[in-house]
Coordinates of C-alpha atoms and ligand atoms in Angstrom, one line a residue:
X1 CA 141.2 11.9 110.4
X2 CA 142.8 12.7 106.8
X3 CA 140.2 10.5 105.2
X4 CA 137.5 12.2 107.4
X5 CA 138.6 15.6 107.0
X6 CA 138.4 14.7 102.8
X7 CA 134.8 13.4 102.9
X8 CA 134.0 16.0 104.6
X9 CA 135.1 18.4 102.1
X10 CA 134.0 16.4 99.3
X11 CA 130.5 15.8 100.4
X12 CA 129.9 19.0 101.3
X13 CA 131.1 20.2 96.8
X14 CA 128.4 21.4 95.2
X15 CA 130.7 21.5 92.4
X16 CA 131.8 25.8 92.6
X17 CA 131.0 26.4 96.2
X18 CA 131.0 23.7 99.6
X19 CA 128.5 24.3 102.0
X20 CA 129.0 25.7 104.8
X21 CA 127.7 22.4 106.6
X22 CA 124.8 20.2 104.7
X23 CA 122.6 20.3 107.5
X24 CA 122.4 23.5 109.5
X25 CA 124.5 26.1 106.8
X26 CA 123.0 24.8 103.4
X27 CA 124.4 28.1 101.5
X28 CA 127.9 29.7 101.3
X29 CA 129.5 31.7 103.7
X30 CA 131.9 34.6 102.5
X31 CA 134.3 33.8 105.5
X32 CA 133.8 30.3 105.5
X33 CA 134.6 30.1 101.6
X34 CA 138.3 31.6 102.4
X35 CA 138.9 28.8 105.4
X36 CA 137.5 26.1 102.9
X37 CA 139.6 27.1 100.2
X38 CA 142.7 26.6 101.8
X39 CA 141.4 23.1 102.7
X40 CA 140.4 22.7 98.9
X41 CA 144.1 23.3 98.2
X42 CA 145.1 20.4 99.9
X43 CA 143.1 18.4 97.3
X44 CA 143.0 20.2 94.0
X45 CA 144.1 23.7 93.4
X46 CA 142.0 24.8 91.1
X47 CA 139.0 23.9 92.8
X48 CA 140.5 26.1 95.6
X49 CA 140.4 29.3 93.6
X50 CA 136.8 28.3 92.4
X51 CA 135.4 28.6 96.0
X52 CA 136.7 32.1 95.6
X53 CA 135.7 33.2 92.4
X54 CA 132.3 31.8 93.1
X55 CA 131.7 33.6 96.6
X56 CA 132.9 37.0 94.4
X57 CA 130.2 36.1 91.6
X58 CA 128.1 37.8 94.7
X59 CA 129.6 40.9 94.8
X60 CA 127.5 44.0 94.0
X61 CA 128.7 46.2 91.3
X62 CA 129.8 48.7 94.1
X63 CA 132.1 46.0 95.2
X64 CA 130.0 44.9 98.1
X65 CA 130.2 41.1 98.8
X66 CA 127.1 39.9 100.7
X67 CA 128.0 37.4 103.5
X68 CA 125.8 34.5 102.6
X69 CA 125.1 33.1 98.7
X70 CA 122.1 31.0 98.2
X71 CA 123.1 29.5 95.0
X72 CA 120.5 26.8 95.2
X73 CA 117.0 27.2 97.4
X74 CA 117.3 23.3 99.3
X75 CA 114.0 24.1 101.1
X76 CA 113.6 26.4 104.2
X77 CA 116.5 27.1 106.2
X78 CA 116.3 30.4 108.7
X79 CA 118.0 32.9 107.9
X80 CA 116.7 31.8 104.0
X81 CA 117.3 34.2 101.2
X82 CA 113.8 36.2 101.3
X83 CA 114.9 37.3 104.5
X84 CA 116.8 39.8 102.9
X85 CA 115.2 40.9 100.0
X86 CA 117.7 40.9 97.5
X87 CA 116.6 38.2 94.7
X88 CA 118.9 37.7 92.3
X89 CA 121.6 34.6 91.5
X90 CA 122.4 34.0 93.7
X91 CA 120.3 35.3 95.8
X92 CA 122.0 36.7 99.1
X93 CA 122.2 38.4 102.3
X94 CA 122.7 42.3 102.6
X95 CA 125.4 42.4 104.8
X96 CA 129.2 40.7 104.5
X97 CA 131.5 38.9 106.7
X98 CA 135.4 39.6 107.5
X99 CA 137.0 40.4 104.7
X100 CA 139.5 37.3 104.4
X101 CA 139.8 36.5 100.7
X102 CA 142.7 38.3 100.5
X103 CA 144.9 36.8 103.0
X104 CA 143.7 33.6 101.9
X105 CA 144.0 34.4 97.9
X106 CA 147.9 35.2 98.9
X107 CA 148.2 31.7 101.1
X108 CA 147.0 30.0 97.8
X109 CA 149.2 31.7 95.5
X110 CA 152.6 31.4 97.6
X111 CA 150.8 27.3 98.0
X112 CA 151.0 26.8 93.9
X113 CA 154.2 28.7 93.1
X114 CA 155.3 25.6 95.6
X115 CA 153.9 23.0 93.5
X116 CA 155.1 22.9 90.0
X117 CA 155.3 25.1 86.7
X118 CA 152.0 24.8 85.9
X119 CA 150.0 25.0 89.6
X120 CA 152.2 28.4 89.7
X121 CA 150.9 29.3 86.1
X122 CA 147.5 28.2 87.1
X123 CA 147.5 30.4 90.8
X124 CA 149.2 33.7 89.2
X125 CA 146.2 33.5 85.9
X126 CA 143.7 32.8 88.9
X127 CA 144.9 35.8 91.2
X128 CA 144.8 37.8 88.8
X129 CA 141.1 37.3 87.4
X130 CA 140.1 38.0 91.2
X131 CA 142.5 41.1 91.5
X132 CA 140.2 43.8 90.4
X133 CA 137.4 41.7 92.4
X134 CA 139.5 42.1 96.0
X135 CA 140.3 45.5 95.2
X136 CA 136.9 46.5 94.9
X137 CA 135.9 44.6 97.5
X138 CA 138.2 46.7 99.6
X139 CA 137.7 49.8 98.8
X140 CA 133.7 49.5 99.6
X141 CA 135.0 48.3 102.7
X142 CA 137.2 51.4 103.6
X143 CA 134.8 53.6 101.6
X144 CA 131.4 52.8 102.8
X145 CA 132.5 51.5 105.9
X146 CA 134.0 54.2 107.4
X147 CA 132.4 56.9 106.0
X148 CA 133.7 59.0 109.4
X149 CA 137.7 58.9 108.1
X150 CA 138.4 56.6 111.4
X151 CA 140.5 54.1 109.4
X152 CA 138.1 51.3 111.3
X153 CA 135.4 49.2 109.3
X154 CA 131.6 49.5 111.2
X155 CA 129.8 46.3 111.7
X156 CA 125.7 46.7 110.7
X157 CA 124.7 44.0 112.6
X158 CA 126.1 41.2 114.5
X159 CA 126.5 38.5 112.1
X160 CA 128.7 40.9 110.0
X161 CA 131.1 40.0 112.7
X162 CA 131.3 36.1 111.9
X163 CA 130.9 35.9 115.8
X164 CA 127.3 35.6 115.8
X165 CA 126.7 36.0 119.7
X166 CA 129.4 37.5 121.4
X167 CA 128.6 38.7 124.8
X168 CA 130.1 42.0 123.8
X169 CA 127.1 42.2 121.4
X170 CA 125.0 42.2 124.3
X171 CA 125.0 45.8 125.2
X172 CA 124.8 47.5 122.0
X173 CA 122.1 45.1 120.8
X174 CA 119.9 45.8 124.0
X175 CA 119.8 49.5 122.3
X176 CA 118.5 47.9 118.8
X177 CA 114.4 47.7 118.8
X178 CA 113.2 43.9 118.1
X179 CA 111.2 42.9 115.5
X180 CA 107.2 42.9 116.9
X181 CA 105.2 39.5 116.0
X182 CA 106.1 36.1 115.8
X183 CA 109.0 34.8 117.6
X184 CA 111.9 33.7 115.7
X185 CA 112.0 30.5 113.0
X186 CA 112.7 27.3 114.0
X187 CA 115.9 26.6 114.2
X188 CA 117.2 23.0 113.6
X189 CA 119.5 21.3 116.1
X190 CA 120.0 21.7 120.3
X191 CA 119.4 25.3 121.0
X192 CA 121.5 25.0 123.7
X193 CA 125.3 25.3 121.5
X194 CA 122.9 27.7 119.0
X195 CA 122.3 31.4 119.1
X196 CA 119.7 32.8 121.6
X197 CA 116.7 32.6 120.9
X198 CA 116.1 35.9 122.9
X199 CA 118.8 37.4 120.5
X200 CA 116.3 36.7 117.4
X201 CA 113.7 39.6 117.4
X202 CA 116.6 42.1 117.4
X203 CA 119.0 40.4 114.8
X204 CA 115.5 40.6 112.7
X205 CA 114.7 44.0 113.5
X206 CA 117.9 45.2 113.0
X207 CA 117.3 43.2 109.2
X208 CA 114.2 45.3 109.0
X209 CA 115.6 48.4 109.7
X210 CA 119.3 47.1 107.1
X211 CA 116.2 46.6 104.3
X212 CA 114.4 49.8 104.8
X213 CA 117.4 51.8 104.0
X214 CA 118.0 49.9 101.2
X215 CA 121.3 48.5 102.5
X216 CA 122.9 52.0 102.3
X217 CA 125.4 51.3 104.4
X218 CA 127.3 54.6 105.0
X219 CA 124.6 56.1 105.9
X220 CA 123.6 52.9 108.4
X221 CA 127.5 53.4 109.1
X222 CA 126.4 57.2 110.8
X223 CA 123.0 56.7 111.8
X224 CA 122.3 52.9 112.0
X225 CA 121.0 51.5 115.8
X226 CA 123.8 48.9 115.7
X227 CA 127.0 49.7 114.6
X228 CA 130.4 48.7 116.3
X229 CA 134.3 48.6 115.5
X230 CA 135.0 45.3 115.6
X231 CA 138.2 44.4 117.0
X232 CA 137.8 40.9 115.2
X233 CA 136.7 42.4 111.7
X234 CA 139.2 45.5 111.7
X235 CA 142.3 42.9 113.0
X236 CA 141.1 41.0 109.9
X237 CA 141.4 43.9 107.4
X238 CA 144.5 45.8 108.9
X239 CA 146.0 41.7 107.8
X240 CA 144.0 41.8 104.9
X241 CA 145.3 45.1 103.5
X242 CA 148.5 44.3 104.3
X243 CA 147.9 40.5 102.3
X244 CA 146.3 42.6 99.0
X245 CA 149.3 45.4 98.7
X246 CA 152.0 41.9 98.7
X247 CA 149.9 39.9 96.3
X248 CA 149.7 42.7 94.1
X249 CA 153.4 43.1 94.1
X250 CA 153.5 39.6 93.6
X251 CA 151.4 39.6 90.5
X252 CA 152.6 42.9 88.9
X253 CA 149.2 45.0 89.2
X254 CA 149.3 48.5 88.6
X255 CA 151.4 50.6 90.7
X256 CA 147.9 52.7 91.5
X257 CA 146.2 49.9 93.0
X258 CA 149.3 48.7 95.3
X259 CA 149.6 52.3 96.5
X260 CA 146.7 52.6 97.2
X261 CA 146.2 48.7 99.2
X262 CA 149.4 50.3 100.7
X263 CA 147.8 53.0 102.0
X264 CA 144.8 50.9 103.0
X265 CA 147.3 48.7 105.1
X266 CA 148.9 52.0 106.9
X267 CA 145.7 53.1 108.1
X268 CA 144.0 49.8 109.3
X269 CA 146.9 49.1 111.1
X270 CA 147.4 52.5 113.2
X271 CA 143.6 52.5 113.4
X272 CA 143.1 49.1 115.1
X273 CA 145.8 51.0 117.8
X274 CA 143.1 53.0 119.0
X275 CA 140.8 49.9 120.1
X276 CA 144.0 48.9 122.4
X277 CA 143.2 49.1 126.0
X278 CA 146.4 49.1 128.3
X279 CA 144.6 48.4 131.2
X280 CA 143.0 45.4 129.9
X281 CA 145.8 44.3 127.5
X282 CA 143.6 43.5 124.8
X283 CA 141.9 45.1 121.9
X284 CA 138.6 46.0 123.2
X285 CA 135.5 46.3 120.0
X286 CA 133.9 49.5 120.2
X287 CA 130.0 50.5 120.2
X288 CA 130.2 53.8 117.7
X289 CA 126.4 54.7 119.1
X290 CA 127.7 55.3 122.7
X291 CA 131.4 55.3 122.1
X292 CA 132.5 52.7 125.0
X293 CA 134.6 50.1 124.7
X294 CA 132.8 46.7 124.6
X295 CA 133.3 44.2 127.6
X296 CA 134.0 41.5 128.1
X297 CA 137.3 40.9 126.0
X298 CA 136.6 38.0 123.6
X299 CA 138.7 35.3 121.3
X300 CA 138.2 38.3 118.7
X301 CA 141.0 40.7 120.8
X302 CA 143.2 38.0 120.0
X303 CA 143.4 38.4 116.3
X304 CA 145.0 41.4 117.1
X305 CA 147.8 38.7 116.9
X306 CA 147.1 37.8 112.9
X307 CA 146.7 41.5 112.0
X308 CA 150.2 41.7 112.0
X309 CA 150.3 45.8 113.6
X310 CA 150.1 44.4 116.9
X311 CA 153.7 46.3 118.9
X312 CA 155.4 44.0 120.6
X313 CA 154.5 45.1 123.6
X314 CA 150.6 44.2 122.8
X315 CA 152.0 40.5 121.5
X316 CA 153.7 39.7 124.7
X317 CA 150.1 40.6 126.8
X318 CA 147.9 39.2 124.4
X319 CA 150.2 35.6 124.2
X320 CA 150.0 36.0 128.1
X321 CA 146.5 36.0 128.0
X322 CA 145.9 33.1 125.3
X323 CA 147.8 31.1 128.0
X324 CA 146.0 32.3 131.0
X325 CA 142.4 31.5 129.1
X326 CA 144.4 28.2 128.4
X327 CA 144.4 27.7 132.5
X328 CA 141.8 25.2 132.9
X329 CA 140.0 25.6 129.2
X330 CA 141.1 24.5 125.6
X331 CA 142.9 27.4 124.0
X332 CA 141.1 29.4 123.0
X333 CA 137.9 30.1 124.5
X334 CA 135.6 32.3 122.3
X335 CA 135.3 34.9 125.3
X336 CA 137.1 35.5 128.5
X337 CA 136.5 32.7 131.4
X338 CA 136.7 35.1 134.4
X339 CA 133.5 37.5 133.1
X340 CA 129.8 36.5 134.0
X341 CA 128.8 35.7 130.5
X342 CA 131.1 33.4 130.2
X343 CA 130.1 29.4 128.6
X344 CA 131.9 27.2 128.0
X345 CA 129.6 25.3 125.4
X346 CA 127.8 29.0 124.5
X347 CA 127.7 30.3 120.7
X348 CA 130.7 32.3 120.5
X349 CA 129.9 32.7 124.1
X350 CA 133.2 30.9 125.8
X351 CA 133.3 28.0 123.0
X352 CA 136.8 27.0 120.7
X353 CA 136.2 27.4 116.9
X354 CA 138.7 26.2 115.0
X355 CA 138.8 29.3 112.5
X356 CA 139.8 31.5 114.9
X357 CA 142.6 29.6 116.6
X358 CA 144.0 29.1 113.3
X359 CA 144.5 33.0 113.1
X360 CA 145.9 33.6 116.3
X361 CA 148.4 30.6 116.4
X362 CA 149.6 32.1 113.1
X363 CA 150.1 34.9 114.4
X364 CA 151.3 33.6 117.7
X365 CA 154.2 32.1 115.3
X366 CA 155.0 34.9 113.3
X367 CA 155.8 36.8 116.3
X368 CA 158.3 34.8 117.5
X369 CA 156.1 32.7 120.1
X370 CA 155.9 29.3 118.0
X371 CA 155.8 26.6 121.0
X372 CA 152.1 28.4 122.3
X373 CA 151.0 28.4 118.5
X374 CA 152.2 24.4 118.2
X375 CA 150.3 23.7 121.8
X376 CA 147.2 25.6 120.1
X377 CA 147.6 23.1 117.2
X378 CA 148.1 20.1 119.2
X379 CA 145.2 21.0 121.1
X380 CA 142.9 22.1 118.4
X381 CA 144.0 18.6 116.8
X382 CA 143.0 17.0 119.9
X383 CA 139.8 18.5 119.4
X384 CA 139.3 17.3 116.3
X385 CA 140.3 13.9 117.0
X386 CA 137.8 13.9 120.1
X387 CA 134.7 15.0 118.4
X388 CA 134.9 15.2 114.8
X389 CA 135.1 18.1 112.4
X390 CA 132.0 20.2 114.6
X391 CA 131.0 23.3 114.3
X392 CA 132.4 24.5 117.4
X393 CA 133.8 22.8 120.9
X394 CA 133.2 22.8 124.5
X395 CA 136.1 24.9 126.3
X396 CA 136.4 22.5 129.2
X397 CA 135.3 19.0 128.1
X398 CA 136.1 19.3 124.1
X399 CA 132.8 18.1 123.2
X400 CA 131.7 18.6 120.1
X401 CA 128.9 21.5 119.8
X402 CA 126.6 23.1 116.6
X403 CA 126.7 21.6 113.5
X404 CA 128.6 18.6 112.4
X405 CA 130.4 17.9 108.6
X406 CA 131.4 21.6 109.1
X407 CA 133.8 22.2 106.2
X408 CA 135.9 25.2 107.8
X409 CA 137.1 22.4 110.4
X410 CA 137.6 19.9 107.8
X411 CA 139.5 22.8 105.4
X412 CA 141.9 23.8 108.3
X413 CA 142.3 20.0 109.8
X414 CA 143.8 19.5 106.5
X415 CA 145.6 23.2 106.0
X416 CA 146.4 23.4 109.2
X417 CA 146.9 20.5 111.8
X418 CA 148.5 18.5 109.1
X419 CA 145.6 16.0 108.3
X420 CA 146.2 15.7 104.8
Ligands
GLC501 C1 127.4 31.0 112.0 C2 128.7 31.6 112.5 C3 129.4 32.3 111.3 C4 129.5 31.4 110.1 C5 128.1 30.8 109.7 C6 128.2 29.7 108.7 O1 126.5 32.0 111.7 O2 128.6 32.4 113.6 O3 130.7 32.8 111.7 O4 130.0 32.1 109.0 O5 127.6 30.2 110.9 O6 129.1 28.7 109.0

């Protein structure tokens, strides 16, 4: 598994960036950069900061960073780089991702001050190249974003989520017109672990609609027809706030820039409060457009866990859920088992992804709760010894689903589950 994990990661270099998986994901992700550079640290830790200094040679000069880089046209793959209409080089998407890079920029740096004089040399002169690059990737966030003041982050479209085709997409998607004409690309690989094909028109007009404002995204932010709180993307920031204000400390930026991560971190964190619902014991995404909480709950509630503003209160319900999901299905399925649109082998629809269950066991542990976190490991590593480093897993047999060579499981088989 070591050796596989490595080859994995090694075939899928192109040198400054890995693909996301050679196959299906021939580009790189923004999110699936930070999970690959913690793998790339296992290995060589310079190579690990060049994941993340490449994915930021995207960024816009308002600080935007789009979610997928094309840095290299390997013939048609849907969505391809005209989809969006932003040439360029890279070319890339108009929408972003969850903003990871700065929890994981932090991982790497306290990873080289671990190894040696001159790794810890070689992380600190690293960070601080991407510094002003995070920070300004932040601030569009919180700026553009939330153009309302409500101290949450809007999602544009699905796939801004990472969690392509969540069932509690469903609803506010139905609301967004489809795309008229041909039905969408083909797609390569079983349809049956891939999105839904009856999701496609809408994901594309919904890109129609991104395009014709000219990817101004506070106004899309107050007047868009998609556009939801994410419980996944604003646990993600409240963390990655938090991660930005302690790096910068850590490097000795400017006292203006930590206050103000600082006061990025307060407000992400008592903002993410307000998706809690008691009744449920989760944290519930929102739909801004009708302003309901989004059912069912999903694996995204559970990063509540990683965001590190969870009470204690909310830890001890949402660790009592991870193990009542666990009942029956590998931890943790990518929605919740007992609602209708629940499948076990669906995209995001009741399927384990490594990525995520990364985040919550970390935050399972950090709370205090480290034998569920190690029985999410051993599992996840099960997983991975089962069916390879996949895309994505069934919930009840384990078998591998979606792509395969997927370097975000390779990255945390080695990061994480110890197959280094
Ligand atoms: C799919 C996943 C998304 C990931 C991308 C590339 O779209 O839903 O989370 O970033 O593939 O791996």
């Amino acid at each position: 598994m070591r050796r596989t994990a490595r080859q994995v990661l090694e075939a899928n270099d192109r040198g400054d960036h890995t693909v996301a998986s050679p196959h299906v994901y021939p580009y790189q992700w923004l999110w699936d950069s930070g999970f690959i550079a913690l793998g790339w640290a296992t290995i060589d830790g310079a190579r690990a900061w060049r994941e993340l200094e490449t994915v930021l040679r995207g960024q816009a000069p308002d600080g935007f960073v789009p979610h997928v880089l094309a840095h290299r046209a390997p013939g048609r793959r849907f969505p391809d780089p005209d989809l969006w209409g932003r040439p360029g080089d890279p070319a890339t998407s108009g929408i972003t991702q969850p903003p990871v890079l700065a929890s994981v920029a932090l991982r790497l740096l306290e990873h080289a001050r671990g190894a040696g004089a001159q790794s810890r040399r070689q992380g600190e002169a690293a960070a601080l190249r991407l510094w002003p690059s995070l920070m300004a990737f932040h601030r569009w966030l919180h700026r553009e974003r939330d153009p309302l003041g409500l101290g949450l982050v809007v999602s544009v479209h699905p796939w801004e989520t990472g969690m392509d085709d969540s069932p509690a997409w469903d609803s506010p998607l139905a609301a967004v017109a489809p795309r008229a004409g041909p039905g969408p690309p083909e797609l390569p690989g079983p349809t049956a672990d891939r999105p839904g094909a009856a999701a496609y028109p809408r994901y594309l007009g919904l890109v129609d609609e991104l395009r014709a404002a000219g990817y101004q995204s506070s106004a899309l932010a107050v007047r868009g027809s998609f556009r939801v709180a994410d419980a996944g993307t604003n646990a993600v920031m409240a963390r990655a706030d938090a991660d930005l204000a302690l790096l910068g400390r850590r490097l000795g930026a400017g006292t203006g820039d930590i206050e103000e991560a600082q006061g990025w971190a307060r407000r992400s964190a008592e903002a993410l409060s307000t998706l809690w619902d008691d009744d449920a014991g989760h944290f519930l995404s929102h739909d801004l457009v009708t302003g309901r909480a989004l059912r069912p709950a999903t694996s995204a509630s559970f990063l509540g866990l990683w965001s590190g503003a969870a009470s204690p209160s909310q830890v001890q319900r949402l660790a009592a859920h991870v193990e009542g999901w666990a009942r029956g299905w590998h931890p943790v399925p990518s929605s919740d088992p007992e609602a209708a649109s629940f499948d076990p082998r669906g995209f995001w629809r009741g399927s384990v992804w490594v990525n995520v269950n990364w985040m919550i066991a970390q935050g399972l542990g950090e709370h205090g709760e480290g034998a569920l976190a190690q029985r999410m490991a051993a599992d996840s590593r099960a997983l991975l010894q089962g069916a390879g480093m996949r895309e994505h897993f069934h919930a009840r047999s384990g078998e591998g689903l979606g792509a395969t060579d997927f370097s975000w499981t390779a990255a945390l088989a080695r990061w994480w589950l110890g197959m280094e």
